[in-house]
Each structure stands twice: as structure tokens, then as C-alpha cells.
Coordinates of C-alpha atoms and ligand atoms in Angstrom, one line a residue:
X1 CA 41.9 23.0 -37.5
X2 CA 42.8 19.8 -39.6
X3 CA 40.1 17.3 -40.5
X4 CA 42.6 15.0 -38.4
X5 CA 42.7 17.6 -35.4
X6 CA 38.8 17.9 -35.9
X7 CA 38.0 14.3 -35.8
X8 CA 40.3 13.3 -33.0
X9 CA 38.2 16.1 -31.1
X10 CA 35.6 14.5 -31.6
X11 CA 37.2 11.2 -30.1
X12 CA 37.8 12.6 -27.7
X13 CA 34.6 13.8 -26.7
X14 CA 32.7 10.6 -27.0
X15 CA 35.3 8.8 -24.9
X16 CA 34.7 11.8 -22.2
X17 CA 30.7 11.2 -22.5
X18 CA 31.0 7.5 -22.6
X19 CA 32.8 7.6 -19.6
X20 CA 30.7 10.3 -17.6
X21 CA 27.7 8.2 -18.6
X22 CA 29.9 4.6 -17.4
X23 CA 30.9 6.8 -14.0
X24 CA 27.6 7.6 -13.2
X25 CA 26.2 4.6 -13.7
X26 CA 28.8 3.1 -11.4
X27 CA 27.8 5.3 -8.6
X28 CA 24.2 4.6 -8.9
X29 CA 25.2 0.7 -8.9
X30 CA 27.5 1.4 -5.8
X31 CA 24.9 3.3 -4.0
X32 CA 22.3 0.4 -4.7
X33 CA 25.1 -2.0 -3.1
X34 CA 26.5 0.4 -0.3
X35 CA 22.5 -0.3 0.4
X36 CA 22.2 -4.5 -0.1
X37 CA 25.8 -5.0 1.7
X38 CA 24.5 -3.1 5.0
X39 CA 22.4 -5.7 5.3
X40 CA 23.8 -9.2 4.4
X41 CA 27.6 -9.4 5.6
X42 CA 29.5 -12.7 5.8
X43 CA 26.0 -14.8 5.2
X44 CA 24.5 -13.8 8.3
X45 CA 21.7 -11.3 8.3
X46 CA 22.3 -8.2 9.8
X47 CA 19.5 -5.7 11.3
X48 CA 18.2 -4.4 8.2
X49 CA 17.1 -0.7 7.5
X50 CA 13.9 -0.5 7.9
X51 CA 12.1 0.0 4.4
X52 CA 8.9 1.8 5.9
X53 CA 8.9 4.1 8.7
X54 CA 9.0 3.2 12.3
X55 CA 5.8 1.7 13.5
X56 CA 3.8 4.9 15.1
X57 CA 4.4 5.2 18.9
X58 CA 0.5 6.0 19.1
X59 CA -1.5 3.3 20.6
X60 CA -4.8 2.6 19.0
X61 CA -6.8 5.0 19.7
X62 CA -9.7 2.9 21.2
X63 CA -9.7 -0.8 21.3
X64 CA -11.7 -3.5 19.7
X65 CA -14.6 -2.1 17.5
X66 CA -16.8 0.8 18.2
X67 CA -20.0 1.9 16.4
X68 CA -19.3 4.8 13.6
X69 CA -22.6 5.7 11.8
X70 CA -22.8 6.7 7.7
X71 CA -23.0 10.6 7.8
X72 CA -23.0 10.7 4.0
X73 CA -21.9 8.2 0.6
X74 CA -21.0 9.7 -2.9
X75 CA -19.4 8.7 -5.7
X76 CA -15.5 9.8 -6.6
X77 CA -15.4 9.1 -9.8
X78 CA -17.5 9.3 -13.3
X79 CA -17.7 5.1 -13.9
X80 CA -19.6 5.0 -10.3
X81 CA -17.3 2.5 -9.2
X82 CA -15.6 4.5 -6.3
X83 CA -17.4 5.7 -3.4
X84 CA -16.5 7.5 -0.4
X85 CA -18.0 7.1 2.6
X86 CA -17.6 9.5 5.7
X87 CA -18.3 8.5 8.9
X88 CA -19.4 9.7 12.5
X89 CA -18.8 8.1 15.9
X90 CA -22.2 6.7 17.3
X91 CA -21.3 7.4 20.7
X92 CA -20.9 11.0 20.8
X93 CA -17.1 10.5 21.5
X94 CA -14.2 12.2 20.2
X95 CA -12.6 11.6 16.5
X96 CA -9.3 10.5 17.4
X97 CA -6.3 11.9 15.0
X98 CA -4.8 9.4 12.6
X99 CA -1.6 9.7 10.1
X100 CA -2.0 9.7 6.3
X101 CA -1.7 6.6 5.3
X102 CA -3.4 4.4 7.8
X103 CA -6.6 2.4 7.4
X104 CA -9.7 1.8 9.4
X105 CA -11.0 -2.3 9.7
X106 CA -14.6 -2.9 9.5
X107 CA -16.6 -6.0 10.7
X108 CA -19.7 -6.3 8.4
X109 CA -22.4 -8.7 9.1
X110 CA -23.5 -9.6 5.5
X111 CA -26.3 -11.4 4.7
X112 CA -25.9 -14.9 3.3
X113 CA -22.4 -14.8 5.6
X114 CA -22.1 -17.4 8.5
X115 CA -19.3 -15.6 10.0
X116 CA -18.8 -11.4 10.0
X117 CA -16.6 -10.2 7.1
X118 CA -13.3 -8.3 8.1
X119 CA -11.9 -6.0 5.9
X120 CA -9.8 -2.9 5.7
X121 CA -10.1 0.7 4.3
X122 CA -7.9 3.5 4.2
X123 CA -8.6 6.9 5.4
X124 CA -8.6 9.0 2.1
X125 CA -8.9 12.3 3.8
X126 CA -6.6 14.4 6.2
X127 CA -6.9 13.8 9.8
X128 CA -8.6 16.4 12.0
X129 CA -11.9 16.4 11.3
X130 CA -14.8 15.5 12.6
X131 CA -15.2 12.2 11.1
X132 CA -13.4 9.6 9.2
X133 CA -13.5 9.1 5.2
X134 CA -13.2 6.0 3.2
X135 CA -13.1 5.8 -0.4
X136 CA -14.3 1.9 -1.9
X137 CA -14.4 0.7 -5.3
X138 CA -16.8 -2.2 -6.1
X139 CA -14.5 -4.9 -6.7
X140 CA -16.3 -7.1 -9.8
X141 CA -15.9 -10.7 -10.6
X142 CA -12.8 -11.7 -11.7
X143 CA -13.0 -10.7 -16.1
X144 CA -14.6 -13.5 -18.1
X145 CA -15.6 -15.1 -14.8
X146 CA -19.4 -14.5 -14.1
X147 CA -19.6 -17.5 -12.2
X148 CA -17.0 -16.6 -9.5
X149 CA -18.7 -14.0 -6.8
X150 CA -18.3 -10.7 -7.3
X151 CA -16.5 -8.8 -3.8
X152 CA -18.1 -9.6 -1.2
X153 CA -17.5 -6.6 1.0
X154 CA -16.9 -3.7 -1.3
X155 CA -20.4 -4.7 -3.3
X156 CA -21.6 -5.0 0.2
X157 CA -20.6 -1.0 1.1
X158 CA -22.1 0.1 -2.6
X159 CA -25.3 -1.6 -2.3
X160 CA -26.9 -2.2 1.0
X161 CA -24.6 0.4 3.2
X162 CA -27.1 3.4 3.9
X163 CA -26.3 7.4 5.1
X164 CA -27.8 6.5 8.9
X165 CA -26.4 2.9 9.0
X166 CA -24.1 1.9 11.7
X167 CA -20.9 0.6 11.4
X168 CA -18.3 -1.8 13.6
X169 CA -15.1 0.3 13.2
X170 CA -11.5 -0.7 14.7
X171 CA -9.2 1.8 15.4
X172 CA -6.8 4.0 12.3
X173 CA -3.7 1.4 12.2
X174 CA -1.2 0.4 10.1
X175 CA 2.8 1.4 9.4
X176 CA 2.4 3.0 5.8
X177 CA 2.8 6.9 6.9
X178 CA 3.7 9.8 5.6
X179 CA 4.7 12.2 8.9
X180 CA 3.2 15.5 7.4
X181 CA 5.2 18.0 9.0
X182 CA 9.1 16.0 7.5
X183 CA 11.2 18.5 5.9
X184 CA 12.1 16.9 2.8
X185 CA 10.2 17.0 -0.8
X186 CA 7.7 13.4 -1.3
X187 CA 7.0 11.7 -4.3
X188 CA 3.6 9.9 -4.2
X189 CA 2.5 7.5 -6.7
X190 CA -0.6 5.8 -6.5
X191 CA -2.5 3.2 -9.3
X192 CA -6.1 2.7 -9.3
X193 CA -7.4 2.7 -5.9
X194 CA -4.1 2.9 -4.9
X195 CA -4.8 6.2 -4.5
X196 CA -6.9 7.0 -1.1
X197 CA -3.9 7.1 1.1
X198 CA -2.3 9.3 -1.8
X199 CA -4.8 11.7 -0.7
X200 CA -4.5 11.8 2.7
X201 CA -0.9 12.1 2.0
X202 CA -1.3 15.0 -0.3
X203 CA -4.2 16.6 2.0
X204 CA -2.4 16.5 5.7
X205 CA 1.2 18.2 3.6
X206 CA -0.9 20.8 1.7
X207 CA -2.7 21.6 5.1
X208 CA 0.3 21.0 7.7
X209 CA 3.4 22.1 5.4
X210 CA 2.1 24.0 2.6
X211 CA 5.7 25.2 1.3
X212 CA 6.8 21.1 1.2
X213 CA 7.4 20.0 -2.1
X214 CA 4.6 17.2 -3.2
X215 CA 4.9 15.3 -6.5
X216 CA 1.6 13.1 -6.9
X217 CA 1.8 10.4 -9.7
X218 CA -1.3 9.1 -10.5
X219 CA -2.7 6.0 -12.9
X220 CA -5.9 5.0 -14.1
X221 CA -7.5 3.8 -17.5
X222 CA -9.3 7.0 -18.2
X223 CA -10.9 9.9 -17.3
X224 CA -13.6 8.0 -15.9
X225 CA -11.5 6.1 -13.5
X226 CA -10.2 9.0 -11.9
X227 CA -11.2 9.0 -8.5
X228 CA -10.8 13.0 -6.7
X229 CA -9.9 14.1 -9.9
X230 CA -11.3 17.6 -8.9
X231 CA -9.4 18.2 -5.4
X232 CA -6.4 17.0 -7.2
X233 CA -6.7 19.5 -10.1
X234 CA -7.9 22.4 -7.5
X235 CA -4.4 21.8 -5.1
X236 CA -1.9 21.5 -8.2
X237 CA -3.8 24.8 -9.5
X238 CA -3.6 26.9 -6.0
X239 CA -0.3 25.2 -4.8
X240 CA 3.0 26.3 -6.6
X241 CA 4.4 23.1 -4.8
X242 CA 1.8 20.8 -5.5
X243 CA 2.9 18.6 -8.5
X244 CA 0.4 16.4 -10.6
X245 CA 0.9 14.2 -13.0
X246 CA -2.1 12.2 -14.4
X247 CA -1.1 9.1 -16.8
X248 CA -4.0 7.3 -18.9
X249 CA -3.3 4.1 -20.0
X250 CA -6.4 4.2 -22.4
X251 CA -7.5 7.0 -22.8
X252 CA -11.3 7.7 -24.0
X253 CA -11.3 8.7 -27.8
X254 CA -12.0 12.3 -26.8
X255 CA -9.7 13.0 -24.3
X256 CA -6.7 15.2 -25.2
X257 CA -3.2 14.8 -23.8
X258 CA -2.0 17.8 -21.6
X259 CA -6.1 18.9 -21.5
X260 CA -7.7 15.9 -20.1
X261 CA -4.3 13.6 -18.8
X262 CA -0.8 14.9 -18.5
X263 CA 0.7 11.7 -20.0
X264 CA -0.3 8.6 -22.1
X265 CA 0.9 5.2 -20.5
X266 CA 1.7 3.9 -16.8
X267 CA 3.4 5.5 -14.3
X268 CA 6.9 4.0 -14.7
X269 CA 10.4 4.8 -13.8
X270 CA 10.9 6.0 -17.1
X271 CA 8.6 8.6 -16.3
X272 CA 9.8 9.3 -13.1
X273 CA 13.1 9.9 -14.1
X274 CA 12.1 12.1 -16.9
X275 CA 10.1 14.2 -15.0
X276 CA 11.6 14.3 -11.6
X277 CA 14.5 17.3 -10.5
X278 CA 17.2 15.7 -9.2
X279 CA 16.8 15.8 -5.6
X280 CA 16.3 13.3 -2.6
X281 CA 13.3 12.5 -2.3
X282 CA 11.5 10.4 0.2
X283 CA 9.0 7.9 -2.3
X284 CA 5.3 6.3 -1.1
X285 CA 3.7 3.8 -3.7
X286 CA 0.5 2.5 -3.7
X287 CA -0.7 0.9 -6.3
X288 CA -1.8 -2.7 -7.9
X289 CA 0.5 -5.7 -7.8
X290 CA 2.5 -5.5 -11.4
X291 CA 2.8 -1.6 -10.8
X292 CA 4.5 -2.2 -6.8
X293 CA 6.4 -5.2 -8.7
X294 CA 7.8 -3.2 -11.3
X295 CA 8.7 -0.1 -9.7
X296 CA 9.4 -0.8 -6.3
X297 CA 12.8 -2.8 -7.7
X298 CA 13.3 -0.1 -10.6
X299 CA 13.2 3.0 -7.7
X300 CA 16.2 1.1 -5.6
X301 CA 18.1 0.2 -9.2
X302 CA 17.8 4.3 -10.0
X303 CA 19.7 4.3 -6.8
X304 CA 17.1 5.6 -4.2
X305 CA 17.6 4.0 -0.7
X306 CA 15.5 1.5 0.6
X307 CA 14.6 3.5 3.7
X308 CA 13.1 6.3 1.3
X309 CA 10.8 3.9 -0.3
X310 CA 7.9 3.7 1.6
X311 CA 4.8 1.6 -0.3
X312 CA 1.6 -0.6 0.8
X313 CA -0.3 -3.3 -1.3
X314 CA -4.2 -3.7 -0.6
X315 CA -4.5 -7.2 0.1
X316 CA -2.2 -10.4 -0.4
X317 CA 0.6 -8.8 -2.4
X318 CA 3.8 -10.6 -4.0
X319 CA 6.1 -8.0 -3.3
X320 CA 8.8 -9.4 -0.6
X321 CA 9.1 -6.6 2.0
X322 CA 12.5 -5.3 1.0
X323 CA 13.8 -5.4 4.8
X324 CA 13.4 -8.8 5.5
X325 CA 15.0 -12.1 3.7
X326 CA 11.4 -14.2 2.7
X327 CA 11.2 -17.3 5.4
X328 CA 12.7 -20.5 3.5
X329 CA 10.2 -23.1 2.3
X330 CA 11.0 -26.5 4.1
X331 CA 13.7 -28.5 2.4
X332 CA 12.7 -31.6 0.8
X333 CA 15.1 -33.8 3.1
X334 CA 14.1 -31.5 6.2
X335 CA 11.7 -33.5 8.9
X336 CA 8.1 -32.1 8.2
X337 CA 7.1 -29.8 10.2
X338 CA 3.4 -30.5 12.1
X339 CA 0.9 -27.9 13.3
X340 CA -2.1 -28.6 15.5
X341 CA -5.0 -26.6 15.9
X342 CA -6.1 -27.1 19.1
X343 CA -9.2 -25.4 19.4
X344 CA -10.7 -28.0 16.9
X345 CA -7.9 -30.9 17.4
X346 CA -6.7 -31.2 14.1
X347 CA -3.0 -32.2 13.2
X348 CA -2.1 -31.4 9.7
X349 CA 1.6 -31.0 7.9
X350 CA 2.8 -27.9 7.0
X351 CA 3.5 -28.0 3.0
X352 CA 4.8 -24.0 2.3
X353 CA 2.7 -21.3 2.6
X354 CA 1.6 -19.2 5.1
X355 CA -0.4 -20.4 8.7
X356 CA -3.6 -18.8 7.2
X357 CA -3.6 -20.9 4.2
X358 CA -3.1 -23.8 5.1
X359 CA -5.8 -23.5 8.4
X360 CA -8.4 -22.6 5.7
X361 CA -6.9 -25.6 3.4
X362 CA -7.6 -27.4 5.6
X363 CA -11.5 -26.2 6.6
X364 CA -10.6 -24.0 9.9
X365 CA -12.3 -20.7 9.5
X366 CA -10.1 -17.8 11.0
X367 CA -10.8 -14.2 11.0
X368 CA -8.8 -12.7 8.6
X369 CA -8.8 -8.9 7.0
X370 CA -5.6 -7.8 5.1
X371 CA -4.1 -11.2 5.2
X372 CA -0.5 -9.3 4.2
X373 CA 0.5 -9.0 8.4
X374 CA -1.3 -5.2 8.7
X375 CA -4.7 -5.3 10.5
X376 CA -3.5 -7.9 13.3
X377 CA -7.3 -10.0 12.6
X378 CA -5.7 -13.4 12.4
X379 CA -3.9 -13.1 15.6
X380 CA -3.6 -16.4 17.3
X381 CA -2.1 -18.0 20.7
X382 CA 1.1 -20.0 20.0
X383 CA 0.9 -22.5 22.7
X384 CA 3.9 -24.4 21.5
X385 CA 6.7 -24.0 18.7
X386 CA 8.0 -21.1 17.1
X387 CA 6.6 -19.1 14.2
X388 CA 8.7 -17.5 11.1
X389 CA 7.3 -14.4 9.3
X390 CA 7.4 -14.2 5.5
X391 CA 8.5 -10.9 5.6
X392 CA 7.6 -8.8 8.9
X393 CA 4.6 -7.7 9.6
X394 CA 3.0 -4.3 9.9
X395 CA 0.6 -5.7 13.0
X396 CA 3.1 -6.2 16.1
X397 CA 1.3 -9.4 17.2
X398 CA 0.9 -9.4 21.0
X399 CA 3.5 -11.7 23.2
X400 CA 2.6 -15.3 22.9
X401 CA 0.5 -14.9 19.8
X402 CA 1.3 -15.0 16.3
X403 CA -0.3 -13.4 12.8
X404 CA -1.3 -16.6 10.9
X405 CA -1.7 -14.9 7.2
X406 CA 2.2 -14.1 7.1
X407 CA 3.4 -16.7 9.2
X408 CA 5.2 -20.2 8.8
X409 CA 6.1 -22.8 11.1
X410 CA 9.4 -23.3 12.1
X411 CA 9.2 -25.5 14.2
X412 CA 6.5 -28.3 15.2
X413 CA 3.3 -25.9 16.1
X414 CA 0.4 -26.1 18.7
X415 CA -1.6 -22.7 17.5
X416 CA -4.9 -22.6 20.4
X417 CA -7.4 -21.9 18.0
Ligands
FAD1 C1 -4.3 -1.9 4.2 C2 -5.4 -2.0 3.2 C3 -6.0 -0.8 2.7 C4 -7.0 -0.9 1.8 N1 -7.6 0.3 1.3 C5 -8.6 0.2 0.4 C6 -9.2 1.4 -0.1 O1 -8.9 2.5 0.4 N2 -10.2 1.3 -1.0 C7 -10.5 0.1 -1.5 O2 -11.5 0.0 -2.3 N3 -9.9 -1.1 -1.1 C8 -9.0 -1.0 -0.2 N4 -8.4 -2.2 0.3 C9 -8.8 -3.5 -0.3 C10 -10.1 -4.0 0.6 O3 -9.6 -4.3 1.9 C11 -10.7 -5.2 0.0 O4 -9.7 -6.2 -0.2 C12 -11.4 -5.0 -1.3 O5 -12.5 -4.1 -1.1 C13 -12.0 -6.3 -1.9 O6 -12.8 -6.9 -0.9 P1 -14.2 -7.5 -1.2 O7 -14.7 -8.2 0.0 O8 -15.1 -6.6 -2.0 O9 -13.8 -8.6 -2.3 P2 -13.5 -10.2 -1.9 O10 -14.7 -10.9 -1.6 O11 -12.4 -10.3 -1.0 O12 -13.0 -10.7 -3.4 C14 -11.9 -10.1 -4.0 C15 -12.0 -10.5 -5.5 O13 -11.8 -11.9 -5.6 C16 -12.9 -12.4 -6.4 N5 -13.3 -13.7 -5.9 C17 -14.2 -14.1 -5.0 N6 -14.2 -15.4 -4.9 C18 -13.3 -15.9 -5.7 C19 -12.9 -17.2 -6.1 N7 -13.5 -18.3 -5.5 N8 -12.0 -17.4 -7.0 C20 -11.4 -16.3 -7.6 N9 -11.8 -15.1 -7.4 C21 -12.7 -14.9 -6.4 C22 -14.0 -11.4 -6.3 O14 -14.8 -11.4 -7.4 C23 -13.2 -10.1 -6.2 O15 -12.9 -9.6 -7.5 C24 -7.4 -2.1 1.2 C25 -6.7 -3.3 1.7 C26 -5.8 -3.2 2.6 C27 -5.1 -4.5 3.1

């Protein structure tokens, strides 16, 4: 062959790469908007998909909160700073089943507190059991802040909660879930604490489908950090379908890569992407805020459908729910909006932000737990007016009532509280 033969070959096949690479990046971008045009058509908002799965058709399994007592407490990982704690009902009664991925709420009386303290915990074990496990890591003050408090419940759980002490327990809830027995292969990625429903997920598919494909993605600083480390290691060493892959973002100075950790860094799409067979997987993420507000977006830009990316924030989390257009802010020209608390008899304005904030702006105290719309505490009586969600809530608040912590005003409000 020619050198002009040979180099026009080789035109050639750049052009053909170049445009296999430009092809398939079209279809991931089509797939992305085949996905964003299903719901938003013509301005008007259509039913969207729905990004988690459907709310479980399982009503609680007992109502309000019932006395579980502290068979045992230990601690998860190396720094001490996770502890699991499995629990018993007081009563006698029966352990109702749960699916991975919901939580348990807990009302703690804490001393120094003038009001109980609501807060919830996942169940970091499979359901079936005789008892419930949750797994808490001592939240400390904020860094370089001594003076703030540190967590007020979890230090609560690590320092005064005792193997024999009794506990106020509401019911397994929530909509992040995992159905155990689905066909298809999961991808779970959990940061940090992130982790406990991880577990449960992992736990109920090893036990209920052990030939379903599992890829677990887990971060933590070190190999202090990591929380379970041993089941984890045990089920990706005894199950050929059990994928882990551990990521240090610093590791210690003697810990070895593919001994200690299976990658240095975060768990990022890069990684997923690298690692991952192509296949359709069904993703759960749970994880701290900049991991969910990173990867989240990057998952449905790689082209995986909303409706396979499942994920749950502990706590008051950024991350718009992907289903839902966020509730405007009031316009600057629009007529301020009122809301009256009728319990105490206090008119205020509503300014942006949710019903929650502005109550406790304003000195109301209102039971609240997850305050992102997923433990139903801050359910209220809407005795006038009409109440828009930020983005919709896990809780389905009763008729007549409305969940303050991811709600707004939109219209005038009388809330009976
Ligand atoms: C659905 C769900 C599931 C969850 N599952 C788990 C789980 O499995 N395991 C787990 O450990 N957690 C979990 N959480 C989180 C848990 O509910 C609590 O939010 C967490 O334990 C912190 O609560 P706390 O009372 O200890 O801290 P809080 O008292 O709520 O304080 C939180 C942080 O704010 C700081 N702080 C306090 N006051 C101030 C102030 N004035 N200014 C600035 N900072 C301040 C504290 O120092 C602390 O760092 C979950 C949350 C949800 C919503």
C-alpha cells in the first residue's frame, strides 16, 4: 500500500471513531431527553415518572409509638463512632416485616430537652428477624465550632442509651425500597452512614435472591470509617454475585490499595462507568449531600432513567426530587401570602421557605423528625388555604392535613396548630 493509501486509511478510521463516539453520545443525550420531554410538554406539567418506587401498599404496621427495649449496642466500626443498636418489642408482640430501605422514628426524652426529640433511623439489617437493628453515628459539632452543640440525639443513643432501656418506636416507614425478590441486577452506593439501608439492601437480596446481581459502592475516609466492613467482605467473598467496591478518600498511611480499599478517591460516575458491565441496572444512592448532588444528575446524564434511580438523603437535603418541578418562591409583585397559626394566634407573612421554617422563625415549636417530607412528624390540620410541596413527599399526609417541613403556602393559610 502507498503512504497515500495508508494515510487516507487512517482518515478514514478516525472519522469512523469520531463518529461512533459523536453517535453514541447522541443516543445517551436522546435517551436523557426522551426522559425530561415525558414530563414537561407544551409548559404544562405532565404526570411525572415516578423517581422512587411506588409508596408500599403496607400500612404501618402498628400505629403511633410502641415500647421496643435495647437487646444489645456495639460498635460498627474501628473510630467508635458507629453503633448499632438492636432492638426487642417490650410487649411480647410480634416483629412486624419491613422492606430494605425503610427507617424506624424514635421519640427520646432527653434530659435538658423541654419537648421529646424526634428522629429517624434506618433499619440496617434484613427484615425477618426477631428484632429491629439500627446503626447511629455520633454526629459531632460542626468542625472548628466547639461552641455549637454537638447532635443532640445520636450523642444521646451513644452515651446514655443502655442494653435494657426502653425505647418509643413508630412503625418501619418510608418510600426508599429496594423489593428484594425484582429480577433485575442493583447497583447500590452508599457514603458515610449512607450506608445502613445499603445493608439491608444487600442483606434481604443475598438472603431472598441469592443468584441477583448486587454491585455495592461504598465511601468512607478510611479504614476506620468503615462501618460492617466485615459482613461486607464475608458476602463479596461467599457470593460470586455479590460485587464490592470499597473507595478511601484518605486512606491511613498503611493501608494498601486492592488489600485494605479497592480504590483511592470518591465514589463518582467516573468510577461507575469504569467499573460497571453494561447492563440496566436499577441504582439506590445514599449518601451525604455533595455525593447525592453530584451523582444523582451525572447517573441521568450517563443516560439511566429517572425511574431506575432510586436514592434518600438523611435529613434536610438540597437535592430537588427529580419527579417534581420545586414549588415557585412568591414573585416580588405577587400579593403576600399570610399564614396563621391558630393554635397560638399568630399571623405572620410567608417570605420563601418551607411551613416548618418559618413556624420555628417565628418561635412555634412543632414536632419535627426528617424535616425532608419522610416521617409524617410535622403533620398539621390545614383549616384554610392550600399548601404546595417543594417536591413531594415520601409521608402521604392524611386528608385535611399538611407536612409543614416541605410545604409552602399557596395560598393565604390558617394551619390549627
Ligand atoms: C430517613 C432517615 C434515615 C436516617 N438514617 C440514619 C442512620 O441509619 N444512621 C444515622 O446515624 N443517621 C441517620 N439519619 C440521620 C438522623 O436522623 C439524625 O439526623 C442524625 O443522627 C443527627 O441527629 P442529632 O440529633 O444527633 O443531631 P442534631 O441535634 O440534629 O444536630 C445535627 C448537627 O447540627 C449541629 N448543630 C446543632 N446545633 C447547631 C446550630 N445551632 N448551628 C449549627 N449547627 C448545629 C450538631 O452539632 C450536629 O452536627 C437518618 C435520617 C433520615 C431522615
Amino acid at each position: 500500500m502507498t503512504a497515500g493509501g495508508l494515510f487516507a486509511l487512517i482518515v478514514v478510521a478516525i472519522v469512523l471513531q469520531v463518529g461512533i463516539a459523536a453517535l453514541v453520545a447522541f443516543v445517551r443525550h436522546w435517551r436523557v431527553y426522551v426522559e425530561l420531554k415525558g414530563r414537561v410538554s407544551n409548559g404544562v406539567t405532565e404526570a411525572a415518572p415516578p423517581v422512587r418506587q411506588p409508596a408500599p401498599q403496607t400500612p404501618a404496621a402498628w400505629s403511633d409509638y410502641r415500647p421496643f427495649r435495647v437487646r444489645s449496642k456495639a460498635f460498627e466500626d474501628r473510630a467508635r463512632s458507629v453503633c448499632s443498636f438492636v432492638l426487642e418489642p417490650a410487649d411480647g408482640g410480634a416483629v412486624p416485616n419491613f422492606l430494605p430501605g425503610q427507617f424506624l422514628t424514635f421519640r427520646l426524652n432527653i434530659s435538658g430537652q423541654a419537648t421529646p426529640t424526634v428522629r429517624c433511623y434506618s433499619l440496617s439489617d434484613r427484615s425477618g428477624g426477631d428484632a429491629y437493628r439500627v446503626s447511629i453515628k455520633r454526629a459531632p459539632a460542626p468542625d472548628g465550632h466547639p461552641d455549637i452543640p454537638s447532635g443532640l440525639s445520636s450523642n444521646h443513643f451513644h452515651d446514655h442509651v443502655r442494653e435494657g432501656d426502653i425505647l418509643e418506636v413508630k412503625a418501619p416507614s418510608g418510600r426508599f425500597l429496594l423489593d428484594p425478590k425484582g429480577p433485575g441486577p442493583v447497583v447500590l452506593v452508599a457514603g458515610g452512614i449512607g450506608v445502613t439501608p445499603m445493608v439491608s439492601m444487600a442483606a434481604a437480596c443475598l438472603h431472598e435472591n441469592p443468584g441477583r446481581e448486587v454491585w455495592f459502592f461504598y465511601g468512607v475516609r478510611d479504614g476506620a470509617e468503615e462501618v460492617f466492613a466485615a459482613p461486607l467482605r464475608e458476602w463479596a467473598a461467599r457470593h460470586p454475585c455479590f460485587h464490592l467496591h470499597v473507595c478511601h478518600s484518605r486512606p491511613a498511611a498503611d493501608e494498601v490499595e486492592g488489600r485494605d480499599y479497592h480504590h483511592c478517591g470518591y465514589v463518582d460516575i467516573a468510577l461507575l462507568r469504569r467499573v460497571l458491565p453494561l447492563k440496566s441496572f436499577d441504582f439506590y444512592v445514599c449518601g451525604p449531600r455533595a455525593m447525592m448532588e453530584s451523582l444523582v444528575p451525572a447517573l441521568l446524564e450517563w443516560g439511566v432513567p429517572t425511574t431506575r434511580v432510586h436514592y434518600e438523603a438523611f435529613g434536610p437535603a438540597s437535592l430537588p426530587r427529580l419527579d417534581t418541578p420545586p414549588a415557585p418562591e412568591p414573585a416580588a409583585s405577587a400579593q403576600p401570602l399570610s399564614v396563621t397559626f391558630a393554635g397560638s394566634g399568630r399571623q405572620v407573612v410567608w417570605t420563601g421557605g418551607s411551613l416548618l421554617d418559618l413556624a420555628e422563625a417565628n418561635g412555634i415549636a412543632v414536632d419535627s423528625g426528617c424535616r425532608a417530607g419522610g416521617c409524617g412528624m410535622c403533620q398539621t390540620r390545614v383549616e384554610e388555604g392550600e399548601v404546595d410541596y417543594e417536591h413531594s413527599p415520601d409521608f402521604d399526609p392524611e386528608p385535611g392535613t399538611c407536612l409543614l417541613c416541605v410545604g409552602r403556602p399557596r395560598t393565604n393559610l390558617v394551619l390549627g396548630m
